[in-house]
PDB file of C-alpha atoms in Angstrom:
ATOM      1  CA  UNK A 810       0.000  -0.003  -0.002  1.00  0.00           C
ATOM      2  CA  UNK A 811       2.834   2.384   0.875  1.00  0.00           C
ATOM      3  CA  UNK A 812       4.592   1.677  -2.410  1.00  0.00           C
ATOM      4  CA  UNK A 813       1.494   2.474  -4.484  1.00  0.00           C
ATOM      5  CA  UNK A 814       0.847   5.628  -2.436  1.00  0.00           C
ATOM      6  CA  UNK A 815       4.445   6.751  -2.939  1.00  0.00           C
ATOM      7  CA  UNK A 816       4.194   5.989  -6.664  1.00  0.00           C
ATOM      8  CA  UNK A 817       1.014   8.047  -7.053  1.00  0.00           C
ATOM      9  CA  UNK A 818       2.528  10.957  -5.116  1.00  0.00           C
ATOM     10  CA  UNK A 819       5.637  10.952  -7.254  1.00  0.00           C
ATOM     11  CA  UNK A 820       3.611  10.773 -10.478  1.00  0.00           C
ATOM     12  CA  UNK A 821       1.290  13.584  -9.393  1.00  0.00           C
ATOM     13  CA  UNK A 822       4.243  15.712  -8.302  1.00  0.00           C
ATOM     14  CA  UNK A 823       6.058  15.356 -11.652  1.00  0.00           C
ATOM     15  CA  UNK A 824       3.974  13.465 -14.227  1.00  0.00           C
ATOM     16  CA  UNK A 825       6.658  13.534 -16.936  1.00  0.00           C
ATOM     17  CA  UNK A 826       9.461  12.149 -14.770  1.00  0.00           C
ATOM     18  CA  UNK A 827      10.454   8.600 -15.615  1.00  0.00           C
ATOM     19  CA  UNK A 828       8.082   8.320 -18.566  1.00  0.00           C
ATOM     20  CA  UNK A 829      10.612   8.665 -21.321  1.00  0.00           C
ATOM     21  CA  UNK A 830      10.717   4.957 -22.164  1.00  0.00           C
ATOM     22  CA  UNK A 831       7.631   2.835 -22.528  1.00  0.00           C
ATOM     23  CA  UNK A 832       9.247  -0.319 -21.116  1.00  0.00           C
ATOM     24  CA  UNK A 833       9.659   1.247 -17.666  1.00  0.00           C
ATOM     25  CA  UNK A 834       5.961   2.185 -17.340  1.00  0.00           C
ATOM     26  CA  UNK A 835       3.003  -0.166 -16.947  1.00  0.00           C
ATOM     27  CA  UNK A 836      -0.277   0.306 -18.810  1.00  0.00           C
ATOM     28  CA  UNK A 837      -1.635   2.568 -15.990  1.00  0.00           C
ATOM     29  CA  UNK A 838       1.271   4.972 -16.377  1.00  0.00           C
ATOM     30  CA  UNK A 839       2.909   3.992 -13.073  1.00  0.00           C
ATOM     31  CA  UNK A 840       6.690   3.572 -13.296  1.00  0.00           C
ATOM     32  CA  UNK A 841       7.711  -0.062 -12.904  1.00  0.00           C
ATOM     33  CA  UNK A 842      10.306   0.719 -10.244  1.00  0.00           C
ATOM     34  CA  UNK A 843       7.473   1.469  -7.778  1.00  0.00           C
ATOM     35  CA  UNK A 844       5.557  -1.743  -8.397  1.00  0.00           C
ATOM     36  CA  UNK A 845       6.297  -4.969  -6.576  1.00  0.00           C
ATOM     37  CA  UNK A 846       5.823  -8.295  -8.302  1.00  0.00           C
ATOM     38  CA  UNK A 847       4.491 -11.545  -6.858  1.00  0.00           C
ATOM     39  CA  UNK A 848       2.262  -9.857  -4.324  1.00  0.00           C
ATOM     40  CA  UNK A 849      -0.419 -12.114  -2.922  1.00  0.00           C
ATOM     41  CA  UNK A 850      -3.891 -10.783  -2.312  1.00  0.00           C
ATOM     42  CA  UNK A 851      -6.320 -12.410   0.072  1.00  0.00           C
ATOM     43  CA  UNK A 852     -10.002 -11.567   0.166  1.00  0.00           C
ATOM     44  CA  UNK A 853     -12.144 -12.849   2.979  1.00  0.00           C
ATOM     45  CA  UNK A 854     -15.881 -12.698   3.180  1.00  0.00           C
ATOM     46  CA  UNK A 855     -17.484 -11.793   6.480  1.00  0.00           C
ATOM     47  CA  UNK A 856     -20.300 -14.203   5.692  1.00  0.00           C
ATOM     48  CA  UNK A 857     -17.815 -17.054   5.645  1.00  0.00           C
ATOM     49  CA  UNK A 858     -16.482 -16.016   9.050  1.00  0.00           C
ATOM     50  CA  UNK A 859     -19.987 -15.951  10.511  1.00  0.00           C
ATOM     51  CA  UNK A 860     -20.738 -19.394   9.111  1.00  0.00           C
ATOM     52  CA  UNK A 861     -17.494 -20.799  10.459  1.00  0.00           C
ATOM     53  CA  UNK A 862     -17.950 -19.287  13.917  1.00  0.00           C
ATOM     54  CA  UNK A 863     -21.522 -20.540  14.364  1.00  0.00           C
ATOM     55  CA  UNK A 864     -22.071 -24.208  15.208  1.00  0.00           C
ATOM     56  CA  UNK A 865     -23.606 -26.144  12.362  1.00  0.00           C
ATOM     57  CA  UNK A 866     -27.155 -26.980  13.384  1.00  0.00           C
ATOM     58  CA  UNK A 867     -30.246 -27.370  11.259  1.00  0.00           C
ATOM     59  CA  UNK A 868     -32.467 -24.347  10.804  1.00  0.00           C
ATOM     60  CA  UNK A 869     -35.530 -24.479  13.006  1.00  0.00           C
ATOM     61  CA  UNK A 870     -38.730 -23.045  11.638  1.00  0.00           C
ATOM     62  CA  UNK A 871     -40.952 -21.213  14.108  1.00  0.00           C
ATOM     63  CA  UNK A 872     -44.305 -22.797  14.788  1.00  0.00           C
ATOM     64  CA  UNK A 873     -46.195 -19.617  13.961  1.00  0.00           C
ATOM     65  CA  UNK A 874     -45.020 -16.602  12.059  1.00  0.00           C
ATOM     66  CA  UNK A 875     -46.175 -13.517  13.909  1.00  0.00           C
ATOM     67  CA  UNK A 876     -45.921 -10.181  12.175  1.00  0.00           C
ATOM     68  CA  UNK A 877     -43.454  -7.836  13.838  1.00  0.00           C
ATOM     69  CA  UNK A 878     -44.867  -5.180  16.111  1.00  0.00           C
ATOM     70  CA  UNK A 879     -45.080  -1.786  14.464  1.00  0.00           C
ATOM     71  CA  UNK A 880     -44.533   1.297  16.579  1.00  0.00           C
ATOM     72  CA  UNK A 881     -47.533   3.623  16.737  1.00  0.00           C
ATOM     73  CA  UNK A 882     -45.683   6.506  18.380  1.00  0.00           C
ATOM     74  CA  UNK A 883     -46.092   9.795  16.522  1.00  0.00           C
ATOM     75  CA  UNK A 884     -42.324  10.379  16.445  1.00  0.00           C
ATOM     76  CA  UNK A 885     -41.637   6.888  15.038  1.00  0.00           C
ATOM     77  CA  UNK A 886     -44.329   6.986  12.359  1.00  0.00           C
ATOM     78  CA  UNK A 887     -43.287  10.444  11.123  1.00  0.00           C
ATOM     79  CA  UNK A 888     -39.546   9.973  11.592  1.00  0.00           C
ATOM     80  CA  UNK A 889     -37.267  10.644   8.635  1.00  0.00           C
ATOM     81  CA  UNK A 890     -36.824   6.908   8.053  1.00  0.00           C
ATOM     82  CA  UNK A 891     -40.321   6.066   9.301  1.00  0.00           C
ATOM     83  CA  UNK A 892     -43.098   4.513   7.225  1.00  0.00           C
ATOM     84  CA  UNK A 893     -45.153   7.672   6.645  1.00  0.00           C
ATOM     85  CA  UNK A 894     -43.174  10.535   5.044  1.00  0.00           C
ATOM     86  CA  UNK A 895     -42.009   8.972   1.788  1.00  0.00           C
ATOM     87  CA  UNK A 896     -45.246   7.058   1.258  1.00  0.00           C
ATOM     88  CA  UNK A 897     -47.427  10.115   1.819  1.00  0.00           C
ATOM     89  CA  UNK A 898     -45.258  12.316  -0.393  1.00  0.00           C
ATOM     90  CA  UNK A 899     -45.200   9.590  -3.047  1.00  0.00           C
ATOM     91  CA  UNK A 900     -48.975   9.179  -2.963  1.00  0.00           C
ATOM     92  CA  UNK A 901     -49.464  12.926  -3.237  1.00  0.00           C
ATOM     93  CA  UNK A 902     -46.985  13.080  -6.122  1.00  0.00           C
ATOM     94  CA  UNK A 903     -48.753  10.247  -7.970  1.00  0.00           C
ATOM     95  CA  UNK A 904     -52.114  11.994  -7.691  1.00  0.00           C
ATOM     96  CA  UNK A 905     -50.562  15.383  -8.465  1.00  0.00           C
ATOM     97  CA  UNK A 906     -48.749  14.169 -11.567  1.00  0.00           C
ATOM     98  CA  UNK A 907     -51.818  12.476 -13.014  1.00  0.00           C
ATOM     99  CA  UNK A 908     -54.025  15.470 -12.162  1.00  0.00           C
ATOM    100  CA  UNK A 909     -51.536  17.978 -13.605  1.00  0.00           C
ATOM    101  CA  UNK A 910     -51.240  16.037 -16.856  1.00  0.00           C
ATOM    102  CA  UNK A 911     -55.017  15.540 -17.105  1.00  0.00           C
ATOM    103  CA  UNK A 912     -55.755  19.260 -16.651  1.00  0.00           C
ATOM    104  CA  UNK A 913     -52.964  20.147 -19.049  1.00  0.00           C
ATOM    105  CA  UNK A 914     -54.372  17.878 -21.746  1.00  0.00           C
ATOM    106  CA  UNK A 915     -58.025  18.848 -21.101  1.00  0.00           C
ATOM    107  CA  UNK A 916     -57.669  22.624 -20.618  1.00  0.00           C
ATOM    108  CA  UNK A 917     -54.213  23.400 -21.977  1.00  0.00           C
ATOM    109  CA  UNK A 918     -53.009  24.899 -18.685  1.00  0.00           C
ATOM    110  CA  UNK A 919     -49.451  24.371 -17.453  1.00  0.00           C
ATOM    111  CA  UNK A 920     -48.569  23.483 -13.871  1.00  0.00           C
ATOM    112  CA  UNK A 921     -47.873  27.079 -12.801  1.00  0.00           C
ATOM    113  CA  UNK A 922     -51.080  28.290 -14.454  1.00  0.00           C
ATOM    114  CA  UNK A 923     -53.043  25.540 -12.683  1.00  0.00           C
ATOM    115  CA  UNK A 924     -51.628  26.612  -9.338  1.00  0.00           C
ATOM    116  CA  UNK A 925     -52.359  30.291  -9.928  1.00  0.00           C
ATOM    117  CA  UNK A 926     -55.925  29.598 -11.156  1.00  0.00           C
ATOM    118  CA  UNK A 927     -57.262  28.068  -7.949  1.00  0.00           C
ATOM    119  CA  UNK A 928     -55.110  24.968  -7.677  1.00  0.00           C
ATOM    120  CA  UNK A 929     -53.905  25.673  -4.130  1.00  0.00           C
ATOM    121  CA  UNK A 930     -57.214  24.820  -2.386  1.00  0.00           C
ATOM    122  CA  UNK A 931     -57.424  21.575  -4.375  1.00  0.00           C
ATOM    123  CA  UNK A 932     -53.833  20.753  -3.457  1.00  0.00           C
ATOM    124  CA  UNK A 933     -54.372  21.482   0.257  1.00  0.00           C
ATOM    125  CA  UNK A 934     -57.651  19.550   0.396  1.00  0.00           C
ATOM    126  CA  UNK A 935     -56.160  16.509  -1.342  1.00  0.00           C
ATOM    127  CA  UNK A 936     -53.075  16.681   0.874  1.00  0.00           C
ATOM    128  CA  UNK A 937     -55.078  16.714   4.107  1.00  0.00           C
ATOM    129  CA  UNK A 938     -57.428  13.900   3.073  1.00  0.00           C
ATOM    130  CA  UNK A 939     -54.672  11.672   1.721  1.00  0.00           C
ATOM    131  CA  UNK A 940     -52.372  12.298   4.684  1.00  0.00           C
ATOM    132  CA  UNK A 941     -55.092  11.419   7.199  1.00  0.00           C
ATOM    133  CA  UNK A 942     -56.085   8.340   5.195  1.00  0.00           C
ATOM    134  CA  UNK A 943     -52.439   7.231   5.177  1.00  0.00           C
ATOM    135  CA  UNK A 944     -51.777   7.923   8.846  1.00  0.00           C
ATOM    136  CA  UNK A 945     -54.855   6.269  10.386  1.00  0.00           C
ATOM    137  CA  UNK A 946     -53.779   2.662   9.607  1.00  0.00           C
ATOM    138  CA  UNK A 947     -50.203   3.400  10.693  1.00  0.00           C
ATOM    139  CA  UNK A 948     -51.373   4.712  14.064  1.00  0.00           C
ATOM    140  CA  UNK A 949     -53.503   1.588  14.431  1.00  0.00           C
ATOM    141  CA  UNK A 950     -50.351  -0.560  14.084  1.00  0.00           C
ATOM    142  CA  UNK A 951     -51.000  -1.874  10.568  1.00  0.00           C
ATOM    143  CA  UNK A 952     -47.794  -2.074   8.571  1.00  0.00           C
ATOM    144  CA  UNK A 953     -47.745  -1.302   4.871  1.00  0.00           C
ATOM    145  CA  UNK A 954     -45.817  -4.502   4.179  1.00  0.00           C
ATOM    146  CA  UNK A 955     -48.566  -6.624   5.786  1.00  0.00           C
ATOM    147  CA  UNK A 956     -51.037  -5.443   3.133  1.00  0.00           C
ATOM    148  CA  UNK A 957     -48.543  -5.857   0.301  1.00  0.00           C
ATOM    149  CA  UNK A 958     -49.083  -8.812  -2.015  1.00  0.00           C
ATOM    150  CA  UNK A 959     -48.091  -9.695  -5.548  1.00  0.00           C
ATOM    151  CA  UNK A 960     -47.856  -7.036  -8.209  1.00  0.00           C
ATOM    152  CA  UNK A 961     -49.085  -4.193  -6.009  1.00  0.00           C
ATOM    153  CA  UNK A 962     -46.304  -4.413  -3.432  1.00  0.00           C
ATOM    154  CA  UNK A 963     -45.161  -1.770  -0.987  1.00  0.00           C
ATOM    155  CA  UNK A 964     -41.860  -1.513  -2.849  1.00  0.00           C
ATOM    156  CA  UNK A 965     -43.698  -0.873  -6.124  1.00  0.00           C
ATOM    157  CA  UNK A 966     -45.656   1.905  -4.415  1.00  0.00           C
ATOM    158  CA  UNK A 967     -42.419   3.504  -3.172  1.00  0.00           C
ATOM    159  CA  UNK A 968     -40.824   3.390  -6.633  1.00  0.00           C
ATOM    160  CA  UNK A 969     -43.960   4.706  -8.338  1.00  0.00           C
ATOM    161  CA  UNK A 970     -44.059   7.552  -5.822  1.00  0.00           C
ATOM    162  CA  UNK A 971     -40.398   8.362  -6.405  1.00  0.00           C
ATOM    163  CA  UNK A 972     -40.898   8.435 -10.173  1.00  0.00           C
ATOM    164  CA  UNK A 973     -44.002  10.606  -9.760  1.00  0.00           C
ATOM    165  CA  UNK A 974     -42.018  13.077  -7.626  1.00  0.00           C
ATOM    166  CA  UNK A 975     -39.348  13.230 -10.317  1.00  0.00           C
ATOM    167  CA  UNK A 976     -42.047  13.520 -12.983  1.00  0.00           C
ATOM    168  CA  UNK A 977     -43.648  16.533 -11.296  1.00  0.00           C
ATOM    169  CA  UNK A 978     -40.282  18.253 -10.948  1.00  0.00           C
ATOM    170  CA  UNK A 979     -39.413  17.485 -14.571  1.00  0.00           C
ATOM    171  CA  UNK A 980     -42.821  18.678 -15.769  1.00  0.00           C
ATOM    172  CA  UNK A 981     -42.553  21.978 -13.891  1.00  0.00           C
ATOM    173  CA  UNK A 982     -38.932  22.507 -14.967  1.00  0.00           C
ATOM    174  CA  UNK A 983     -39.675  21.715 -18.609  1.00  0.00           C
ATOM    175  CA  UNK A 984     -42.637  24.091 -18.680  1.00  0.00           C
ATOM    176  CA  UNK A 985     -40.547  26.813 -17.030  1.00  0.00           C
ATOM    177  CA  UNK A 986     -37.688  26.441 -19.539  1.00  0.00           C
ATOM    178  CA  UNK A 987     -40.061  26.093 -22.499  1.00  0.00           C
ATOM    179  CA  UNK A 988     -42.198  29.023 -21.370  1.00  0.00           C
ATOM    180  CA  UNK A 989     -45.468  27.179 -21.953  1.00  0.00           C
ATOM    181  CA  UNK A 990     -47.300  23.930 -21.557  1.00  0.00           C
ATOM    182  CA  UNK A 991     -45.648  20.612 -22.280  1.00  0.00           C
ATOM    183  CA  UNK A 992     -48.504  19.289 -24.434  1.00  0.00           C
TER     184      UNK A 992
END
């Protein structure tokens, strides 16, 4: 490690030094005098260490699979890494993106024009209703993953919400740069 660090420092200090002949430089441009040959490299996996340290016994299946307890504390549900913030923002973005595109196609109004022509009360009303509808099950201890099955999984909802957030930003930015509606 020290040899490669020294080699990089010397190359960065004077990149043309020692580069006059091609035979003395490897294909990365590092002079051969700084490289050691026949160096062995060992890579160990931590998973292998865990398997070796644990006694080999057959896996026991639990008799019943109980769903993990979900915290219903306000601070846990609305924490940065909690279940509510990204899901609620994603759900709002999905509805907002579809609504913005529908109004744009139907009336020819861009996002900024929709907001200035009475869109704020609609946005606030939808936000309150959707937020409350999303929080009630979480405060009752129902996890999103417990209701997730098949194609409509909780992960799919997160990714759709993320793409909708990006879509709204891209739509607003494109309309701002273009100076008019997208469609």
